[in-house]
Structure formats: C-alpha cells, structure tokens
mmCIF file of C-alpha atoms and ligand atoms in Angstrom:
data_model
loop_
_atom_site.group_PDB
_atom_site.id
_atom_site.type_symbol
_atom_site.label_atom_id
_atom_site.label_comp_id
_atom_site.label_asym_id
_atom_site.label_seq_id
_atom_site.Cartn_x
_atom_site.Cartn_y
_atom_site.Cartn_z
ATOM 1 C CA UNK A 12 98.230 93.011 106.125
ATOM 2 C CA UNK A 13 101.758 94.046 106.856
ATOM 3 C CA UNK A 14 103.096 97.074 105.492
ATOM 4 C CA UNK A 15 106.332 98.225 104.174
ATOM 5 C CA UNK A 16 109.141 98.818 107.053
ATOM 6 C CA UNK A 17 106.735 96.460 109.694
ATOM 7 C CA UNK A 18 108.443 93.448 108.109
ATOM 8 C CA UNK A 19 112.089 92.327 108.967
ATOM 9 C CA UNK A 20 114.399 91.523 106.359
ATOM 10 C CA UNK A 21 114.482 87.602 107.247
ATOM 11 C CA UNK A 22 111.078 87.387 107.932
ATOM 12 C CA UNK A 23 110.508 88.663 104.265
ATOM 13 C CA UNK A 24 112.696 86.470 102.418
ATOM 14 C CA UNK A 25 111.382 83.393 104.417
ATOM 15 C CA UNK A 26 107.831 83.929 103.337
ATOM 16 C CA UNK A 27 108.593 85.238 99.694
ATOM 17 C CA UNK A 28 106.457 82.777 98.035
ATOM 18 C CA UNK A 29 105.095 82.669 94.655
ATOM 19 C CA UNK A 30 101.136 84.728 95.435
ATOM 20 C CA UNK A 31 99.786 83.914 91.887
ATOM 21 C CA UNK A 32 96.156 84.482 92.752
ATOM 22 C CA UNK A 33 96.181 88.545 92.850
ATOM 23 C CA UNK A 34 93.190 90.732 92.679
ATOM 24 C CA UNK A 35 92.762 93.522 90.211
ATOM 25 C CA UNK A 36 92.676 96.785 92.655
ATOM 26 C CA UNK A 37 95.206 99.302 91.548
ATOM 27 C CA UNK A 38 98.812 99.823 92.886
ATOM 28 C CA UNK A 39 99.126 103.323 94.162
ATOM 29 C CA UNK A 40 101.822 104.869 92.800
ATOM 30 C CA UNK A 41 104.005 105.472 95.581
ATOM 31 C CA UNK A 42 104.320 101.640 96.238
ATOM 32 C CA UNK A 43 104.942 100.932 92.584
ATOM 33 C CA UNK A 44 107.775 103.980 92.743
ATOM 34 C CA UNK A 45 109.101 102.093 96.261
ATOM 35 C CA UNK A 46 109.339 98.552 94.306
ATOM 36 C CA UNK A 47 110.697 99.925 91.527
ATOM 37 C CA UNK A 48 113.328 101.796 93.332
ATOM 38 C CA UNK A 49 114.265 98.836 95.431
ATOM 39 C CA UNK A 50 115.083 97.409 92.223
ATOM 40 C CA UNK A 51 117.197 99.870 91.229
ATOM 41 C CA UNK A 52 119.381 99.198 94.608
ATOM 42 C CA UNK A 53 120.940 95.862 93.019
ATOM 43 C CA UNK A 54 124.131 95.162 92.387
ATOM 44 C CA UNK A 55 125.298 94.258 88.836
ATOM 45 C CA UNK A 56 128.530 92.907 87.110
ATOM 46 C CA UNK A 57 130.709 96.634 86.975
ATOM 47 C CA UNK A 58 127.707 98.451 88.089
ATOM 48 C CA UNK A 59 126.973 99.054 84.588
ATOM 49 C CA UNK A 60 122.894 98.194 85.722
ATOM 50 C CA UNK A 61 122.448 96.424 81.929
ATOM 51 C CA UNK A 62 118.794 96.269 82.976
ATOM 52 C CA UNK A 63 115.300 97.896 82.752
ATOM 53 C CA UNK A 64 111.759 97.469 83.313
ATOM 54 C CA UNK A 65 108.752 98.142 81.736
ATOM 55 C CA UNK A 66 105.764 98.962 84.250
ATOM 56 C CA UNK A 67 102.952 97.988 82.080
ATOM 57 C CA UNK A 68 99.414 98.979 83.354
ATOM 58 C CA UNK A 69 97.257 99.190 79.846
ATOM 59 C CA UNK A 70 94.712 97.620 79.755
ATOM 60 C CA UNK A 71 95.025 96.435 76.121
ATOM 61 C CA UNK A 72 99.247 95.562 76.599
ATOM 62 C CA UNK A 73 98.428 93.580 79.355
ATOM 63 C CA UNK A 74 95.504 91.744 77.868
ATOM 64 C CA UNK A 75 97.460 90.736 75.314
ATOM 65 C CA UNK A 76 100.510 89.515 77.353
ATOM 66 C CA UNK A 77 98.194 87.843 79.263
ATOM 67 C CA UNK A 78 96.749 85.663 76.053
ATOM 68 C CA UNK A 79 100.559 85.323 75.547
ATOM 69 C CA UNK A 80 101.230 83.977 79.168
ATOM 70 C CA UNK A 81 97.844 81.365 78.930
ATOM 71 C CA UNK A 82 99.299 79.907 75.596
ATOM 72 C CA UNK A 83 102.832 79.188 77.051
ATOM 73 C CA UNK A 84 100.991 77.957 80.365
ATOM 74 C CA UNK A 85 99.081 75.835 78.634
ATOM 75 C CA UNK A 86 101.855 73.593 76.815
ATOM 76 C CA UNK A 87 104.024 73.961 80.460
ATOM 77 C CA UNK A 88 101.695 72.571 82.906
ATOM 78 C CA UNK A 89 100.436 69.865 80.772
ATOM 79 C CA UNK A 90 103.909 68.936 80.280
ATOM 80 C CA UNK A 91 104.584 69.360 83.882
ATOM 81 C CA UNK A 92 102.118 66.680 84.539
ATOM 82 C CA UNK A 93 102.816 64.282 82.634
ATOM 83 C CA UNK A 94 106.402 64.428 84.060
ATOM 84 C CA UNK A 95 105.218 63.741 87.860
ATOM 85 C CA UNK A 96 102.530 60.999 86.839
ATOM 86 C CA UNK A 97 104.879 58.259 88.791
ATOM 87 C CA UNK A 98 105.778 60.777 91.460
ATOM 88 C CA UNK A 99 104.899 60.288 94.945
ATOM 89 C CA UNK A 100 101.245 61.148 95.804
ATOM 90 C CA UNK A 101 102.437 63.833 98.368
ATOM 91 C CA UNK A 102 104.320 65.451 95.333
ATOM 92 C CA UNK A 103 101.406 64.911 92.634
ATOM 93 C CA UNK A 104 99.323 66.779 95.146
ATOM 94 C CA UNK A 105 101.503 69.514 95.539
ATOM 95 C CA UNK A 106 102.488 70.109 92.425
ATOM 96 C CA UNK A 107 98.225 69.706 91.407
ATOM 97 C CA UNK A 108 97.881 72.847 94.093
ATOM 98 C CA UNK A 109 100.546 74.718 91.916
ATOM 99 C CA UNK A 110 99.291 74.165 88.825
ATOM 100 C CA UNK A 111 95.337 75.227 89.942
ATOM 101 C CA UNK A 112 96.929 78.435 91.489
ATOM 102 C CA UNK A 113 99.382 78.966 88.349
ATOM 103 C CA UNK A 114 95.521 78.125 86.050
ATOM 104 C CA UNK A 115 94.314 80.759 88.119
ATOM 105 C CA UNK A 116 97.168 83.244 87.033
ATOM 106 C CA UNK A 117 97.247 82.107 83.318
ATOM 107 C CA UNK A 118 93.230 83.107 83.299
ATOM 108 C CA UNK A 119 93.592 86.522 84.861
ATOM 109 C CA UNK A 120 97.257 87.562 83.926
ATOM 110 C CA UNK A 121 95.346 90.618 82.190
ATOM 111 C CA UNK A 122 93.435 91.363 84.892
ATOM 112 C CA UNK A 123 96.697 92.356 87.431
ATOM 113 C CA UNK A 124 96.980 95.710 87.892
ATOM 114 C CA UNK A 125 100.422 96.086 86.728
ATOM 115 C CA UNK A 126 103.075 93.344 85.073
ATOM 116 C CA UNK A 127 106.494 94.267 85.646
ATOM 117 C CA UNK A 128 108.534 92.989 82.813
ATOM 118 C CA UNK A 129 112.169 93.539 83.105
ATOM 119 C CA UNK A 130 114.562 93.705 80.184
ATOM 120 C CA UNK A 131 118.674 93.004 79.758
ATOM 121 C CA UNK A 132 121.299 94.773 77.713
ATOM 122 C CA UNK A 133 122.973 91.655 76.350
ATOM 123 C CA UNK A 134 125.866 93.859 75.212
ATOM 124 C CA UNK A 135 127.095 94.644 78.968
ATOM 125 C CA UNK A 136 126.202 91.278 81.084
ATOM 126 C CA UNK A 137 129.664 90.943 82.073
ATOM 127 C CA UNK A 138 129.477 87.168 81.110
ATOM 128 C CA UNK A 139 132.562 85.688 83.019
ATOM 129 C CA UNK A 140 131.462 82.232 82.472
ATOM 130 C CA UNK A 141 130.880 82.744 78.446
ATOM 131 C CA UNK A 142 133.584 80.376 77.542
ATOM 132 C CA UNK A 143 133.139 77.180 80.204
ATOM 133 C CA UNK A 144 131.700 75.203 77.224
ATOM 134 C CA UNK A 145 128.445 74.769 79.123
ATOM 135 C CA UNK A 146 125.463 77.217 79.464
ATOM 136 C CA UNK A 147 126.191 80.123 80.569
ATOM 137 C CA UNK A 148 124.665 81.686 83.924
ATOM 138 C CA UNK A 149 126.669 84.810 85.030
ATOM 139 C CA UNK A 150 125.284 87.353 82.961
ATOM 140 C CA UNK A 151 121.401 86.592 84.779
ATOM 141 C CA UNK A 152 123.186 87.807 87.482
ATOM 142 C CA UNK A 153 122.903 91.432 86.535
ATOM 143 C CA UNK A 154 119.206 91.607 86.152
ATOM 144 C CA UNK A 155 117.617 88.565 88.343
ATOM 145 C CA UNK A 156 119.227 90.780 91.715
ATOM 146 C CA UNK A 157 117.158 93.428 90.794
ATOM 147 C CA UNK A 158 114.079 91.241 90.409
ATOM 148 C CA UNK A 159 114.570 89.800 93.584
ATOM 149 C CA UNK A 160 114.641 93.180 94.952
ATOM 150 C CA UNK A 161 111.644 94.377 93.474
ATOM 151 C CA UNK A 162 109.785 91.006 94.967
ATOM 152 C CA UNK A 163 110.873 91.517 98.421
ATOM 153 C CA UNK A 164 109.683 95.224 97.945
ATOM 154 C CA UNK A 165 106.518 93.504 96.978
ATOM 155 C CA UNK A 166 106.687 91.314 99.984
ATOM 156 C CA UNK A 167 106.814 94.436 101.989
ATOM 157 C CA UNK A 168 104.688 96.349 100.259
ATOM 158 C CA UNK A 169 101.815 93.444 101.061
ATOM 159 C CA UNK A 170 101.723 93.136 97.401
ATOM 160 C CA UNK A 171 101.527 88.971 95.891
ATOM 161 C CA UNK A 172 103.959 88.147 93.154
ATOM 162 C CA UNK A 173 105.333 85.647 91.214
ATOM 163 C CA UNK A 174 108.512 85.629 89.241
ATOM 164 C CA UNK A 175 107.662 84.201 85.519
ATOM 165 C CA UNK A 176 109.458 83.548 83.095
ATOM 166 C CA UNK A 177 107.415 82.052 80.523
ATOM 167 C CA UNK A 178 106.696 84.688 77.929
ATOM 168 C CA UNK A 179 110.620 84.828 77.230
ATOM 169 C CA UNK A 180 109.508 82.311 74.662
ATOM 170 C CA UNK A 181 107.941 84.865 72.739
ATOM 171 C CA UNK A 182 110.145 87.679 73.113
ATOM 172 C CA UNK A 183 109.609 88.961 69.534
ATOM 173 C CA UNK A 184 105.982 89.462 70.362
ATOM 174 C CA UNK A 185 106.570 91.431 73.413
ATOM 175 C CA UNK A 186 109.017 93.537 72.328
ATOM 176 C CA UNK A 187 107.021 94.556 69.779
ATOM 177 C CA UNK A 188 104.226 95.461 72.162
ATOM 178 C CA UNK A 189 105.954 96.794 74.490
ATOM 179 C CA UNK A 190 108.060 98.849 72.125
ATOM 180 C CA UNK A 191 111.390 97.751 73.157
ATOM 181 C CA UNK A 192 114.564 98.247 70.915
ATOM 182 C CA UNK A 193 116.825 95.388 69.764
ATOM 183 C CA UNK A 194 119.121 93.887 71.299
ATOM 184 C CA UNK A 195 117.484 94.697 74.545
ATOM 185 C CA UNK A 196 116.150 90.836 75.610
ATOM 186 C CA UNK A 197 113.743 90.141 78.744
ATOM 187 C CA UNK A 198 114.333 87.945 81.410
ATOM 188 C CA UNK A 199 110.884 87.842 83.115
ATOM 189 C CA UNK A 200 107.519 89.003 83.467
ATOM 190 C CA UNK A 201 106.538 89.733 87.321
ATOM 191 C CA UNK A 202 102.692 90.325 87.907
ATOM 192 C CA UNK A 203 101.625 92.060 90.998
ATOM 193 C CA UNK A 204 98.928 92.953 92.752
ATOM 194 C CA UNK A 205 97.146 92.603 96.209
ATOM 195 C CA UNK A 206 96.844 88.638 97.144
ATOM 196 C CA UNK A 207 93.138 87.573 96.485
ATOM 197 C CA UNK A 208 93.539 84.676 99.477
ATOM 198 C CA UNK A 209 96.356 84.421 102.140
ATOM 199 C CA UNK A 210 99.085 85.900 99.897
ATOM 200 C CA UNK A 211 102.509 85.533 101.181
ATOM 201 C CA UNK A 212 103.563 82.745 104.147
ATOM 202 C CA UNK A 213 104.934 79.567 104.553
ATOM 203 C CA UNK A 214 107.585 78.265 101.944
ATOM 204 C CA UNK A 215 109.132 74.759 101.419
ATOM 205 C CA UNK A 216 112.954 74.386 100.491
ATOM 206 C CA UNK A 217 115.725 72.411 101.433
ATOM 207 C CA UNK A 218 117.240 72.445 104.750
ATOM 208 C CA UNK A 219 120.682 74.342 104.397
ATOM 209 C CA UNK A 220 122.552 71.384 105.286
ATOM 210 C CA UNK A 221 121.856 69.899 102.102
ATOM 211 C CA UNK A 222 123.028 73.076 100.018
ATOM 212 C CA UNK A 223 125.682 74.472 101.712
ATOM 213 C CA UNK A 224 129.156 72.829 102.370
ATOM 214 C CA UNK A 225 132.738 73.659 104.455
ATOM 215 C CA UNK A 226 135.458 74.317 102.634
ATOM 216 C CA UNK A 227 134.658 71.375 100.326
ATOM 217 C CA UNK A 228 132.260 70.107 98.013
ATOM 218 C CA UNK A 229 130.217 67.677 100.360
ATOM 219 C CA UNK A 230 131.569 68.435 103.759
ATOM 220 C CA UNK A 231 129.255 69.035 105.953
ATOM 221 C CA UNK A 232 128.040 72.268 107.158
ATOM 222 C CA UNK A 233 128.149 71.733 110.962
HETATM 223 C C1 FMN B 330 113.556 81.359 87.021
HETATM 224 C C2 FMN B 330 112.136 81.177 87.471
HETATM 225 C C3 FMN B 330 111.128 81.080 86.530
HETATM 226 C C4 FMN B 330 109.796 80.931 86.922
HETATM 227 N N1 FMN B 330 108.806 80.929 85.982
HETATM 228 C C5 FMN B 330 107.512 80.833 86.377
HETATM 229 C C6 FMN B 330 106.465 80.942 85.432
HETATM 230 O O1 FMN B 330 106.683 81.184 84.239
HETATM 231 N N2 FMN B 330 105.194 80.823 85.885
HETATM 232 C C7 FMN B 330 104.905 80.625 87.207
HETATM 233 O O2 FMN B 330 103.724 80.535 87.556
HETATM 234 N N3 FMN B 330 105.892 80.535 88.125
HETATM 235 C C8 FMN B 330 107.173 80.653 87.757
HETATM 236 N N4 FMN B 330 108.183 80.625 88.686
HETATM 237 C C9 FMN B 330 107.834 80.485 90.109
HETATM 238 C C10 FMN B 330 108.297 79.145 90.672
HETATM 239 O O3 FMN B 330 107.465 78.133 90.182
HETATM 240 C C11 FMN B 330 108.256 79.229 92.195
HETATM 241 O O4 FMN B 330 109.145 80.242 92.618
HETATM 242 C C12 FMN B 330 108.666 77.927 92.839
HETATM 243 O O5 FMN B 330 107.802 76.893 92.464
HETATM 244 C C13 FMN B 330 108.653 78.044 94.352
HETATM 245 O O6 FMN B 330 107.359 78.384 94.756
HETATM 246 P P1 FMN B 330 107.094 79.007 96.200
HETATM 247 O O7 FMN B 330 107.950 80.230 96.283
HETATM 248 O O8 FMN B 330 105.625 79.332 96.230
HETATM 249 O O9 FMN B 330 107.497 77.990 97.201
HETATM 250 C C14 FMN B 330 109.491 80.821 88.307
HETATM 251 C C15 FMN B 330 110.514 80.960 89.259
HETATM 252 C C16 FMN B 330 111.807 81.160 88.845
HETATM 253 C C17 FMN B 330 112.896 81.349 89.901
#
C-alpha cells in the first residue's frame, strides 16, 4: 500500500477513484491531521476559506448519519436504475458494479472510522455567477477545492474515499446532530477509511479531446 509522499501528484489524481468499500480500522491521528490540513491548503473566492469540516468519529453520530445515508441511497439507486434500463449492456453492467459497491457503503456508512462532513458559510461564497438567471455554481467553488484536497490526501494517505453528497437532502437533520449553527449549510459527506479490496486504481473518463477546446468552443485541442 503506498504511503503518503511515495505517490506523485499525477499518478494520484489519475487513480482517485470513488473506494466505497472501506474497512472499519481506525485512522491514526496524524493522517487524519495530514488530510485535514491538505484541505486547509485550498484556494477560495478572496481567501475568505467560507468552509469547515466536521471530523465525526462517534460511534452513535455516525450510526445515525449512516441510517440517514441508506434512506437517501435507497430512493437514488433505484431511481438510477430505472433510468439506464434501455442503456447499453456494457453501461447496465457498469453502472450494476456501482450500485453493489455504493449498497455496500449505504450498509456500513456507520461502520467507517471517520466521515468527514464539510460545511459552507453561505454568507461569504463570493457568488459571481448569482445573477446569470440559471443555477448558480461559483460559490461550490470555495469549499469543493478543499474536498478535493482532502481526497487526494486520502489517496496518499492509502486511505479509500468517496465524495457524497447525498445527505445534503437532509441537512436539517445533520446539523442538528452534528451541532452546527445556522446558516452554516454542508456540501458533502466524505467517508474514509482503509479500502477493504483493491482500493484506489484505474478510472474511466473522457479523453481530453472531447473536453477541452482552442481558443473556441469546439475547436479542437490538437
Ligand atoms: C458532486 C458529487 C456527488 C457525489 N455523490 C455521491 C453519493 O452521494 N454517493 C456515492 O456513492 N457517490 C457519490 N459520488 C461519487 C461519484 O459517483 C463518482 O465520483 C463517479 O461515479 C466516478 O466514479 P470513479 O471515480 O470511481 O470513476 C459523487 C461525486 C460527486 C463529484
């Protein structure tokens, strides 16, 4: 298993995939510290760092986000499936591998050792884009750098993780448990934890030629 600092940059990000099968062994503190402070290395809108997280290792907290999670997992994936029914069998079968891994996560969310859930200032988001007449994405952009951050950390670290964002549906209830004060809202709830199989490896996206252009929309990137 790799360790933090044996692991280039580009060979992290390339095989930063979603580990949602994690086993319950504690995260020593030092590697939680290192994660969290890789976090705190992102950039935001101003630098005003509108963010926080909430480590949360009790037992009872996390058992109950994790009831949380299985409820809002339960209405996604069986909505998820019915929407690739008439996909390609190459996609239905991919898709079936992330739903078994993502059952597997909704039936031991409890269990990780520690759920990082990290929290916005919607006050200071330094929303640029608030008035486009569309939905608005800029102000993500000052807390979802700093959960990348703390998931390449993870990578690193040889730690599995999976960015979720499913029990933003039920804020209410987890600010409540986790005792944080209005306005603050969250933006997503990453478990870790050692990988239980192969972790971290191989990841499928589109070739860059696709997503990046020259110059203009749809020219080429050659
Ligand atoms: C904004 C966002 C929200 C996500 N929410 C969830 C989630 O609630 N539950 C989950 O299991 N995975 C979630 N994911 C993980 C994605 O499903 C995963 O990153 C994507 O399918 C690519 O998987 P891969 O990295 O293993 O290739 C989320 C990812 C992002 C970026």
């Amino acid at each position: 298993m790799p360790t933090v600092n044996e692991i280039g940059l580009y060979a992290a990000m390339s095989t930063l995939r979603a580990v949602r099968r994690l086993r319950p062994d504690p995260v020593p503190d030092p590697v939680l510290r290192r994660v969290l402070e890789a976090a705190s290395w992102a950039p935001t809108g101003g630098n005003v760092q509108p963010w926080r997280v909430v480590a949360v290792r009790d037992e009872a907290r996390k058992q109950r986000l994790g009831e949380l999670y299985a409820e809002r997992w339960a209405s996604y994936s069986a909505q998820h499936r019915k929407l690739i029914a008439d996909a390609p069998e190459s996609v239905r079968e991919r898709t079936e591998r992330m739903l078994a891994a993502g059952n597997y996560l909704a039936e031991h969310f409890g269990e990780t050792p520690v759920v990082l859930v990290f929290c916005f200032d919607p006050r200071n988001m330094a929303i640029t884009d608030a008035k486009q007449g569309r939905i608005s994405v800029v102000g993500g952009a000052s807390i979802y750098t700093a959960v990348q951050n703390a998931l390449l950390a993870c990578r690193a670290e040889g730690l599995g993780c999976v960015l979720t964002t499913l029990l933003c549906e039920c804020e209410p209830e987890v600010r409540e448990l986790l005792g944080i004060p209005e306005p603050w809202g969250t933006a997503a709830a990453v478990p870790i934890g050692y990988p239980l199989l192969r972790g971290h490896g191989p990841i499928s996206r589109r070739p860059v030629e696709k997503l990046a252009f020259l110059d203009t929309w749809g020219r080429a990137w050659r």
